[in-house]
Short mmCIF file of C-alpha atoms in Angstrom, two decimals:
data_model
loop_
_atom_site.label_atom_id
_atom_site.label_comp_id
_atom_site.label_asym_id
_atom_site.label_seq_id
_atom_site.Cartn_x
_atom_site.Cartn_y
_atom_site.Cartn_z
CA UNK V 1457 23.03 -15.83 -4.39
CA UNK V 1458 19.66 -17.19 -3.21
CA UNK V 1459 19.39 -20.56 -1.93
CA UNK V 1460 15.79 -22.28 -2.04
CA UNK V 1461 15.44 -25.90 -1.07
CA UNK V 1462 12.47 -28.73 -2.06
CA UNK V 1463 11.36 -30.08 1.53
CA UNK V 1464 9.27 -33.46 2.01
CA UNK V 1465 5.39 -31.00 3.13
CA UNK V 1466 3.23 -32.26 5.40
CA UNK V 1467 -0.65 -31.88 3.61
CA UNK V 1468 -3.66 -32.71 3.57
CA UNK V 1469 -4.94 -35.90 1.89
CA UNK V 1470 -7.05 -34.64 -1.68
CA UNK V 1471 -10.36 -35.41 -0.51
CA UNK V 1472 -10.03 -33.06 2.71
CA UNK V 1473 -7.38 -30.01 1.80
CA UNK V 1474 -10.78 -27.50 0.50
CA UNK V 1475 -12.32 -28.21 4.00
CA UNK V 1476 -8.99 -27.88 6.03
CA UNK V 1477 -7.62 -24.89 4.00
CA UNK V 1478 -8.43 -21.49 5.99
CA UNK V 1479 -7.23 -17.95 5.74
CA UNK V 1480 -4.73 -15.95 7.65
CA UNK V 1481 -6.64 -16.26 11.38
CA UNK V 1482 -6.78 -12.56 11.67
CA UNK V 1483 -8.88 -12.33 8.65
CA UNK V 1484 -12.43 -13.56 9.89
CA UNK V 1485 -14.77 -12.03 12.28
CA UNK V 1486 -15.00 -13.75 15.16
CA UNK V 1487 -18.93 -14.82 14.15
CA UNK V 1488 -17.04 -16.53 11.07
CA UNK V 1489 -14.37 -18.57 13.40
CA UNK V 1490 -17.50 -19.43 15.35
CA UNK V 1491 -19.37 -20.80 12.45
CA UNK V 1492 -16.38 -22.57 10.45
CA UNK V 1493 -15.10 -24.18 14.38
CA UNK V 1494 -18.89 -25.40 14.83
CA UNK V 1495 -19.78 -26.49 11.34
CA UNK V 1496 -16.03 -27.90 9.66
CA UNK V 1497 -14.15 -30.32 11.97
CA UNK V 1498 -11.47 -30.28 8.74
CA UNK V 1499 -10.78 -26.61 9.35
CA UNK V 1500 -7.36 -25.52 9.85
CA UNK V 1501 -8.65 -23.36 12.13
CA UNK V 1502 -9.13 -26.07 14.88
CA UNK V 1503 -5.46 -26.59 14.96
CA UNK V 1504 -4.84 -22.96 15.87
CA UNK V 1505 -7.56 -22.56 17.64
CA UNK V 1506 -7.22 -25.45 19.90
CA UNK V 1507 -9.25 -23.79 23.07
CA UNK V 1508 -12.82 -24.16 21.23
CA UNK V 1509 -12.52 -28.22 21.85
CA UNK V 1510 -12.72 -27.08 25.72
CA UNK V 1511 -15.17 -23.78 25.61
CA UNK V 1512 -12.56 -21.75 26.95
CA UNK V 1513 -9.84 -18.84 25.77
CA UNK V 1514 -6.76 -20.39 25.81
CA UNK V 1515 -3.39 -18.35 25.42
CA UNK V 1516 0.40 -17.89 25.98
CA UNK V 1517 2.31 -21.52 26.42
CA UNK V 1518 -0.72 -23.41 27.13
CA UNK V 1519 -2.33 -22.95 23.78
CA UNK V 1520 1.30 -23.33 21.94
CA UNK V 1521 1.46 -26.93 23.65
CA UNK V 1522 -2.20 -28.12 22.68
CA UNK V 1523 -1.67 -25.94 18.91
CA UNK V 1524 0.66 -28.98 18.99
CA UNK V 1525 -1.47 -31.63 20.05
CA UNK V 1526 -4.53 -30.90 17.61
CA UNK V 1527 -1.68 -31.10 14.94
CA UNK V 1528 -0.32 -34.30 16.09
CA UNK V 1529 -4.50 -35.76 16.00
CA UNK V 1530 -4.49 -34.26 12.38
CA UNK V 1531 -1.54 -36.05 11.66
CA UNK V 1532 -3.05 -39.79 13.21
CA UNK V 1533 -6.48 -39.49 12.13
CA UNK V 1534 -5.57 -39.37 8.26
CA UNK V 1535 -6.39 -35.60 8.12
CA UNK V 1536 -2.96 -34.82 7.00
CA UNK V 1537 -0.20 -36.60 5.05
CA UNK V 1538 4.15 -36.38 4.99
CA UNK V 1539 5.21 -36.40 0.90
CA UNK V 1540 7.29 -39.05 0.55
CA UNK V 1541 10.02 -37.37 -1.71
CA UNK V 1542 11.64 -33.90 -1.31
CA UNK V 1543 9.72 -31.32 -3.25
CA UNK V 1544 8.68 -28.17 -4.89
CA UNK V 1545 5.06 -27.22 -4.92
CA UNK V 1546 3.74 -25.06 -8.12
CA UNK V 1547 1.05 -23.40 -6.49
CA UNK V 1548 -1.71 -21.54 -8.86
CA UNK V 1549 -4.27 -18.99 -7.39
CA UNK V 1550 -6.91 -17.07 -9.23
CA UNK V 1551 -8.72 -15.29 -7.54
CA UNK V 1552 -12.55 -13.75 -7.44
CA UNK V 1553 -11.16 -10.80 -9.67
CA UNK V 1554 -9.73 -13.30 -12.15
CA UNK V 1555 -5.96 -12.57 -11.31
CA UNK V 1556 -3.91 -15.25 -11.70
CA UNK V 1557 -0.73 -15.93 -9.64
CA UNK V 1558 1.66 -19.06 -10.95
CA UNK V 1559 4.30 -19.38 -8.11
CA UNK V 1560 6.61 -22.02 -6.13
CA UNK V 1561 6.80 -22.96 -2.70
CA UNK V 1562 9.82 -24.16 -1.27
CA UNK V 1563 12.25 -23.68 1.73
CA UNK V 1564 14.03 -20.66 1.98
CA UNK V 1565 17.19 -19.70 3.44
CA UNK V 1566 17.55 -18.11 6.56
CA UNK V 1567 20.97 -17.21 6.13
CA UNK V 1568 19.99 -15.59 3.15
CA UNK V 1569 17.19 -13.69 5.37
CA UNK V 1570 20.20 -12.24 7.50
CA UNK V 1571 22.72 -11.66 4.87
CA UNK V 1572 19.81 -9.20 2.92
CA UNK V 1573 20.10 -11.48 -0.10
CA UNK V 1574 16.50 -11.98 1.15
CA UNK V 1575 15.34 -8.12 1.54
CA UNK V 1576 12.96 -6.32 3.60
CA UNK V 1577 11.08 -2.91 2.86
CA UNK V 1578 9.23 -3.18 6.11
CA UNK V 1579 9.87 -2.47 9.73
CA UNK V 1580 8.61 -5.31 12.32
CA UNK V 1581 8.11 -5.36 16.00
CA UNK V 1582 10.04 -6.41 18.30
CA UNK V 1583 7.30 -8.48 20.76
CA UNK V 1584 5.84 -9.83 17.60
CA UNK V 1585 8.78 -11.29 16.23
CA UNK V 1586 9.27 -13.11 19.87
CA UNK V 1587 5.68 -14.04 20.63
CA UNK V 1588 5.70 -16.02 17.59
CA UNK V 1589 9.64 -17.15 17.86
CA UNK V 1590 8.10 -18.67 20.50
CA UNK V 1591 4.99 -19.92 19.24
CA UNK V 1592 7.14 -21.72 16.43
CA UNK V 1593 9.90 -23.40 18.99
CA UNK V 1594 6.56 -24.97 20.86
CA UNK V 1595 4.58 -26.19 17.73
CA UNK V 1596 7.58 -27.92 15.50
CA UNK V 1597 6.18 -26.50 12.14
CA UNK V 1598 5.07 -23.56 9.97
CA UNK V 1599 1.69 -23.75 7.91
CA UNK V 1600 1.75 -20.35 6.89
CA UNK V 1601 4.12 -19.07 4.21
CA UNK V 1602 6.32 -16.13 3.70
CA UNK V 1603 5.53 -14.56 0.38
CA UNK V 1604 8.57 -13.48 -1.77
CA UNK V 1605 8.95 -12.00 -4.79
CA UNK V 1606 11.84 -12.76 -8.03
CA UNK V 1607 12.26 -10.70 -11.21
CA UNK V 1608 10.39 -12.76 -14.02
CA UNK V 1609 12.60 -15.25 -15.76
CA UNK V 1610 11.79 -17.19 -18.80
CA UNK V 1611 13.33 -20.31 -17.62
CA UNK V 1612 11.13 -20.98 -14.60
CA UNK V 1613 7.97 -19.70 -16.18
CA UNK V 1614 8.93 -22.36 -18.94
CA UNK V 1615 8.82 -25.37 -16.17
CA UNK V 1616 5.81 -23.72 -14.32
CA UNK V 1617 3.80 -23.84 -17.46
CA UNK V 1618 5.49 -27.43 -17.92
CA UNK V 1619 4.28 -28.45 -14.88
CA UNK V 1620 0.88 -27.03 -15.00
CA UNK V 1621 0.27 -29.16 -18.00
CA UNK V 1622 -0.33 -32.12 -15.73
CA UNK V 1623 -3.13 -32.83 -13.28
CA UNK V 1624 -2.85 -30.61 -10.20
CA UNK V 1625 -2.48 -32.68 -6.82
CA UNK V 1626 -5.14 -30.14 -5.31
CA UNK V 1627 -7.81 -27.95 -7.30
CA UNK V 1628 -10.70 -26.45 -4.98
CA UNK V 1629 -12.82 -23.49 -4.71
CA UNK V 1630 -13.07 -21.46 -1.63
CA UNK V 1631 -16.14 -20.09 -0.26
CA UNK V 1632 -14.20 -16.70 -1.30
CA UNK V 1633 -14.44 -17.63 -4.70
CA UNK V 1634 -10.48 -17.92 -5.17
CA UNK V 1635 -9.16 -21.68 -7.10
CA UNK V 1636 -6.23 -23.15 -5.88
CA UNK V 1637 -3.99 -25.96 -8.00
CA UNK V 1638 -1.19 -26.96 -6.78
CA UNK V 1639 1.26 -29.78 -8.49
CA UNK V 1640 3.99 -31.51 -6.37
CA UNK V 1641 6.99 -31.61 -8.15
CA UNK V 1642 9.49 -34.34 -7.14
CA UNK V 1643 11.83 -35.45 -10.16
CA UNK V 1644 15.23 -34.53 -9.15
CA UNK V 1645 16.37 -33.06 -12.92
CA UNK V 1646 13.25 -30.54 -12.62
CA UNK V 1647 14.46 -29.40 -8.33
CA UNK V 1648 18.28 -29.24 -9.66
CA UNK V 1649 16.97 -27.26 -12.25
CA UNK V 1650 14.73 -24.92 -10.40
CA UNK V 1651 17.38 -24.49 -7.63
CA UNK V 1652 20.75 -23.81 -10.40
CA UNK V 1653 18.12 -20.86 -12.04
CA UNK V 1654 17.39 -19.14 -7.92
CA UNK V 1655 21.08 -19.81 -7.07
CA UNK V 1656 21.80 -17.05 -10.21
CA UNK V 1657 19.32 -14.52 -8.65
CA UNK V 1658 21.28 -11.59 -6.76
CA UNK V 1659 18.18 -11.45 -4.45
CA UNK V 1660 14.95 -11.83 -3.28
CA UNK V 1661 12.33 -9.73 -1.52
CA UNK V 1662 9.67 -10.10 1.02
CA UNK V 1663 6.06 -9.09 -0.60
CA UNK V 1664 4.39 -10.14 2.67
CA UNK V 1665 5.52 -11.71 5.67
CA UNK V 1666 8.21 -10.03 7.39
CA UNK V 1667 7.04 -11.02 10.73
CA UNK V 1668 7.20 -14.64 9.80
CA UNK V 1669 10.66 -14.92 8.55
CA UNK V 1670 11.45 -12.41 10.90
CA UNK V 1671 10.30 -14.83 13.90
CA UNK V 1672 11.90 -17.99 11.66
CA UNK V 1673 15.01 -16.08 11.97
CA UNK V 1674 15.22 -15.53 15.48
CA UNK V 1675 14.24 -18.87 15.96
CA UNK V 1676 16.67 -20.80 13.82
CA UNK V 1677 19.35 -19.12 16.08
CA UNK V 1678 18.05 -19.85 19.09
CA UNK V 1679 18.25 -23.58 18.13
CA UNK V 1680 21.41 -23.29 17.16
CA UNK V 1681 22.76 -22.14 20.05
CA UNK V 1682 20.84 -25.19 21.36
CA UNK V 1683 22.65 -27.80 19.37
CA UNK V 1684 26.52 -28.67 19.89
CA UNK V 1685 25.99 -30.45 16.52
CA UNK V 1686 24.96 -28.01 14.33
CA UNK V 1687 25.95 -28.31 10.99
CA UNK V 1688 23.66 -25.62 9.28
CA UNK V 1689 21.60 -28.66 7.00
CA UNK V 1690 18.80 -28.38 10.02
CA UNK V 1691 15.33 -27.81 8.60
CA UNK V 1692 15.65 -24.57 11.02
CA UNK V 1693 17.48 -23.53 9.16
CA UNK V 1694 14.91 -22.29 6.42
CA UNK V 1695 11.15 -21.64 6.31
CA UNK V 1696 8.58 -21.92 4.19
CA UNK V 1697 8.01 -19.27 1.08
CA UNK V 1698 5.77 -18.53 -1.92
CA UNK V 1699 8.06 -17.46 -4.32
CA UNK V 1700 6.45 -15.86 -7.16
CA UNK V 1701 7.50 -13.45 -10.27
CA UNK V 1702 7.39 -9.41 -9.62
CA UNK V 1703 4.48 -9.60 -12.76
CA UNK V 1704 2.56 -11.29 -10.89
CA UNK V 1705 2.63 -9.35 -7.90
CA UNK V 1706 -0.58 -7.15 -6.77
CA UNK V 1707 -0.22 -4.39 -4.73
CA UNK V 1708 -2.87 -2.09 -3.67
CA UNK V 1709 -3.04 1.21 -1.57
CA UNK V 1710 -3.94 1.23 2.00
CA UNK V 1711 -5.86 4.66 2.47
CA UNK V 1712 -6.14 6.65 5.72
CA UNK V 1713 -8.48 7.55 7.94
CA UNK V 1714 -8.45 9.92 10.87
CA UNK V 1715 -10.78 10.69 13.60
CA UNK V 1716 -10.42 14.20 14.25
CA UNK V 1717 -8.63 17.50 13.27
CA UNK V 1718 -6.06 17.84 16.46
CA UNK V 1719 -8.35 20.83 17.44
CA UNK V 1720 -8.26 22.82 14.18
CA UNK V 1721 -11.54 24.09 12.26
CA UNK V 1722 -12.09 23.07 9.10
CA UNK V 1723 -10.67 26.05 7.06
CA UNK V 1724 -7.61 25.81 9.83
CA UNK V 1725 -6.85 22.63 8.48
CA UNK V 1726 -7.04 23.71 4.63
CA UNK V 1727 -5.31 26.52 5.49
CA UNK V 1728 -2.46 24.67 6.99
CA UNK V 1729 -2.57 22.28 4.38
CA UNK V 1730 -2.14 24.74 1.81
CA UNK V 1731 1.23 24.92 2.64
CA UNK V 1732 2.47 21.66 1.25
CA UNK V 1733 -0.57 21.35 -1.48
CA UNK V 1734 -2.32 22.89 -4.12
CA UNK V 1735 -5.41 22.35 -3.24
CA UNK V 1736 -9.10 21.75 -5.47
CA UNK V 1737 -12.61 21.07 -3.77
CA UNK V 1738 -13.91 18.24 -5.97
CA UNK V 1739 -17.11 18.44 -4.51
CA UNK V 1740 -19.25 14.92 -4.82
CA UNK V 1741 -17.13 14.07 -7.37
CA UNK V 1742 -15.29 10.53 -6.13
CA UNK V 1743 -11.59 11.92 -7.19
CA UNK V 1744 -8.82 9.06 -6.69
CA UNK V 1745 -5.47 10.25 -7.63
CA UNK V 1746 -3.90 9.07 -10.70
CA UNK V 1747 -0.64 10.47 -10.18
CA UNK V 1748 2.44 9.79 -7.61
CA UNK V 1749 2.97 12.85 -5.19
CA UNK V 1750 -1.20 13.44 -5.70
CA UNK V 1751 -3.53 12.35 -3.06
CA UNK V 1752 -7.42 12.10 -2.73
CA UNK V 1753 -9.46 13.85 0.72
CA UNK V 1754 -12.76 13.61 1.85
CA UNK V 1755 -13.54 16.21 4.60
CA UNK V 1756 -17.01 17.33 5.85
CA UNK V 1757 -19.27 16.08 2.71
CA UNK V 1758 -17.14 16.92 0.06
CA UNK V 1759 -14.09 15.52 -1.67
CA UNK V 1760 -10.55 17.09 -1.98
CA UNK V 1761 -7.91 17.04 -4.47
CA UNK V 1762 -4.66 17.82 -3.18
CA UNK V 1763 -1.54 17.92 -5.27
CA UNK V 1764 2.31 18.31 -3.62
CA UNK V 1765 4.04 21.30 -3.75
CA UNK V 1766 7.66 20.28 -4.59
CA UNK V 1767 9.21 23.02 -3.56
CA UNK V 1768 8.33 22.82 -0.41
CA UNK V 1769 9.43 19.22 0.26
CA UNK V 1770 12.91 17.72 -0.26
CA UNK V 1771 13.01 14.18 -1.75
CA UNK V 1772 16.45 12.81 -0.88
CA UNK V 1773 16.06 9.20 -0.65
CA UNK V 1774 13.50 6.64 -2.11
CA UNK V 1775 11.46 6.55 1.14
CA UNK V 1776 10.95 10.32 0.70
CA UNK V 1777 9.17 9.79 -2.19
CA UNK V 1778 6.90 7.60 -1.09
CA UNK V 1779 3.41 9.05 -0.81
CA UNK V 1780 2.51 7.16 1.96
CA UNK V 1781 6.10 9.16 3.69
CA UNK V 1782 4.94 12.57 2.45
CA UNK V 1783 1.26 12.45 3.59
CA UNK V 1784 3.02 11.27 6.65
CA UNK V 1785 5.82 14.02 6.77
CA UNK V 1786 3.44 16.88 5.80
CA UNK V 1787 0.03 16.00 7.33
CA UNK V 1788 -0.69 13.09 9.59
CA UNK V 1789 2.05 14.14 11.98
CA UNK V 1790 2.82 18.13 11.68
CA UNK V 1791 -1.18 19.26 11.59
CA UNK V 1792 -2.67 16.66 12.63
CA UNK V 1793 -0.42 14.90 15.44
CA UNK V 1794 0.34 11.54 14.46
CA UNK V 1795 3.32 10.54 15.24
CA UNK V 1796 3.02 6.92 16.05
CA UNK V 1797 1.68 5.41 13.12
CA UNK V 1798 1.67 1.81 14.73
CA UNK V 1799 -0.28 2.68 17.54
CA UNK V 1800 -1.98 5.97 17.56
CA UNK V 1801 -5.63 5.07 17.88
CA UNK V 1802 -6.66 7.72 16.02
CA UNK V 1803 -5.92 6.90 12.57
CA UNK V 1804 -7.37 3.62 10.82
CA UNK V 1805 -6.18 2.18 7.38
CA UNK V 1806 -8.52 0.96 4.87
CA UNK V 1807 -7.27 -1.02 1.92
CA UNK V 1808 -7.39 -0.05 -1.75
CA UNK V 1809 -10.04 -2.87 -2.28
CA UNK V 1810 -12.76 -1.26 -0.30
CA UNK V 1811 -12.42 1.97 -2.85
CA UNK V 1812 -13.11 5.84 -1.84
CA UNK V 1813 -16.65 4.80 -1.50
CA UNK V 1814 -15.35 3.12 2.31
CA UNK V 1815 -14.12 6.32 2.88
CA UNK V 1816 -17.01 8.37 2.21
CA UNK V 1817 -19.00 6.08 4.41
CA UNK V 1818 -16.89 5.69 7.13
CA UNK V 1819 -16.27 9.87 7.33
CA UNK V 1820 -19.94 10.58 6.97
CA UNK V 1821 -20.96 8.16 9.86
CA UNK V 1822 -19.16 10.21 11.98
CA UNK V 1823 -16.77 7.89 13.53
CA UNK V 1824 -14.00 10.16 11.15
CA UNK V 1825 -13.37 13.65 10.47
CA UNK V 1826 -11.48 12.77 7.43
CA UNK V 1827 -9.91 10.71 5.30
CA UNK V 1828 -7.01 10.36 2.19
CA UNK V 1829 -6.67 8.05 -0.66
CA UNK V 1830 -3.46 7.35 -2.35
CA UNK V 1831 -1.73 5.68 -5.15
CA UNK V 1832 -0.41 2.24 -4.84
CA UNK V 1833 3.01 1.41 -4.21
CA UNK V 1834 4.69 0.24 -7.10
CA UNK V 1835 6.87 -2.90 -6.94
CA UNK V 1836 9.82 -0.38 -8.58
CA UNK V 1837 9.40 1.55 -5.59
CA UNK V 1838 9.08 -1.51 -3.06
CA UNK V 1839 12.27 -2.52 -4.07
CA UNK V 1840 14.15 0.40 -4.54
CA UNK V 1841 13.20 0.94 -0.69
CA UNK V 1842 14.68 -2.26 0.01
CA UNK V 1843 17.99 -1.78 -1.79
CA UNK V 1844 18.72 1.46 0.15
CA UNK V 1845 18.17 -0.67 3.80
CA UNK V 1846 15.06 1.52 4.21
CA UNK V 1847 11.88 1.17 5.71
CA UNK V 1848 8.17 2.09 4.62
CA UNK V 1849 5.49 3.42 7.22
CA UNK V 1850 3.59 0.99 8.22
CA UNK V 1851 0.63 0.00 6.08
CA UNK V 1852 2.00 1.15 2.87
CA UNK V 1853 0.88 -1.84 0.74
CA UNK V 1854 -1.72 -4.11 1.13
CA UNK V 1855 -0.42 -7.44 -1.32
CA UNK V 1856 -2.03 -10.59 -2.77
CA UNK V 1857 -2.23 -13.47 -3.70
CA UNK V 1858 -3.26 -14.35 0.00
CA UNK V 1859 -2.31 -17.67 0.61
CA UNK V 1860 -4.32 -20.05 2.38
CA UNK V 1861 -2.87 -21.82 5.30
CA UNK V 1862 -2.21 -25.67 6.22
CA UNK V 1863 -2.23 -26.27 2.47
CA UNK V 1864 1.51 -27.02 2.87
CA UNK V 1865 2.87 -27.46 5.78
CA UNK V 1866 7.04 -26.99 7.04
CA UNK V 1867 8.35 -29.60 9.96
CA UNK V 1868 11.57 -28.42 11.68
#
């Protein structure tokens, strides 16, 4: 049964949290970290981007060590703040689009993580998971959290909208047009409640973030190993989440793009494809699939619709159904050579929020030969992969709400 616990955040003080709050740090050009570093001395992104105080790329332990000194001046200028009682954190987003996400963040269990009460739908890598094991055992804390996903329940949307009915702690407005409320919740009959209601849940899954808990996982055992006392209470023993009801969930598509044919003409490649699809030239028309099993190509100026023949593929598992598994198992890596979807550079993934139009663009400027849209990944299906202990291809589902990090912060 899953085990979530209220933890005592480190945050910032109300008057600075929509100046310190920043995006995931691989989400802004580097003219953007330039212009936020020079123009916020709040942002978030000083902490983890501690090298800019000294004019000079800093990386591997070195930047670890002073990631944890620009926290620790955060900390003793005022910047941030430690919550004096253990807590929950109701944590609203709505975003440009006007979807609204009503969730909870709290500490979650890594025992859980390894015992697949916690489950995974996506393959990580190994290096990752170590480079930031590391980068967590150096820096003491985690200001970035793991987003997780519960089937709806009437009983904790009852004390969210409970909650929500007081002031928030934190309401601001990003320069990316998303809100964000968030309500500390301290009383101990609401946290034994919250906790009883998860402790009945058979499991959780990870929307976004396997990495992270990945890394937290690895970690937590590594400091174990380190402590003749362990008793299993340690804060490293959980990490931060965003736990939030399947409903609320958004999942869009990440389409494909290729750079070149692996050496076939153009009516090679249709001819080959014909194999696995029934095929219809769509001309200018901007066709996006509105089936499963049906997929969307652009190819030399004109667009393609290209339907699966099921006959000619097997579907034994739930991974074999996924479209972003057949496109893989039929084109990307018989005709076209792909095999590595991780690292081949040339394919590119574009997600579902930059529409076919991207696409079109992006194929007509030459830098692609061609490129397919798909269907999003359902949340069924997301699960379903997870209960069988599979795995989806890489960049099968691009997720929001995005959190924003250093909003709450996790000491261990």
């Amino acid at each position: 049964m899953a085990k979530i616990l209220p933890f005592k955040a480190v945050r910032p003080t109300r008057d600075k949290v929509s100046l310190l709050a920043a995006r995931s740090y691989d989400s802004y050009t580097p003219a953007q970290v330039e212009s936020r570093l020079r123009d916020n001395p709040f942002s978030f992104l000083h902490i983890v981007n501690p090298g800019y105080k000294y004019q000079k790329e800093i990386s591997g332990e070195l930047r670890y060590s002073l990631v944890r000194n620009r926290y620790q001046e955060f900390k003793e200028e005022g910047i941030f703040m430690q919550e004096e009682n253990q807590s929950f954190y109701i944590y609203k987003i709505v975003n440009r689009d006007g979807l609204e996400f009503n969730g909870i963040v709290a500490a979650a269990s890594v025992a859980d993580y390894e015992n697949d009460i916690i489950k995974k739908h996506e393959d990580t890598l190994e290096f990752r998971e170590v480079v930031f094991k590391e980068y967590l055992k150096t820096v003491g804390f985690n200001a970035e959290a793991v987003l997780l996903t519960y089937p709806d329940n009437k009983e904790l949307e009852v004390i969210i909208d409970f909650v929500m009915q007081s002031r928030p702690e934190y309401e601001f407005t990003t320069t990316y047009r998303d809100t964000h409320y968030l309500w500390n919740v301290d009383d101990e009959t609401i946290l034994k409640k919250i906790q009883n209601i998860f402790s009945e849940m058979p499991a959780l899954y990870i929307a976004d973030g396997h990495h992270r808990s990945a890394s937290s996982y690895l970690l937590a055992k590594d400091l174990e190993n380190d402590n003749p006392n362990h008793n299993g209470s340690e804060l490293y023993n959980y990490f931060m989440s965003y736990l939030i009801p399947e409903s609320d969930l958004k999942i869009y598509e990440f389409n494909r793009l290729v750079k070149d044919l692996n050496g076939l003409q153009k009516d090679e490649f249709l001819i080959r494809l014909d194999a696995y699809f029934r095929i219809e030239n769509r001309g200018m028309e901007y066709y996006k699939p509105s089936k499963k099993h049906h997929f969307s190509m652009y190819l030399d100026g004109e667009f393609y619709s290209l339907y699966l023949r099921k006959n000619n593929y097997e579907i034994k598992n739930a991974l074999d159904a996924l479209d972003t598994q057949i496109l893989f198992e039929t084109v990307l890596k018989p005709i076209l050579g792909i095999e590595d979807l991780r690292n081949d550079q040339r394919i590119e993934y574009a997600h579902g929020k930059k529409d076919l139009a991207y696409v079109k663009t992006a194929v007509d400027s030459g830098n692609f030969a061609v490129g397919f849209g798909l269907l999003p990944v359902t949340t069924e299906e997301l699960k379903k992969i997870a209960d069988e202990g599979l795995r989806m291809p890489p960049k099968s589902t691009y997720i929001e709400p995005k959190l924003r990090s250093g909003v709450t912060v996790y000491e261990f």
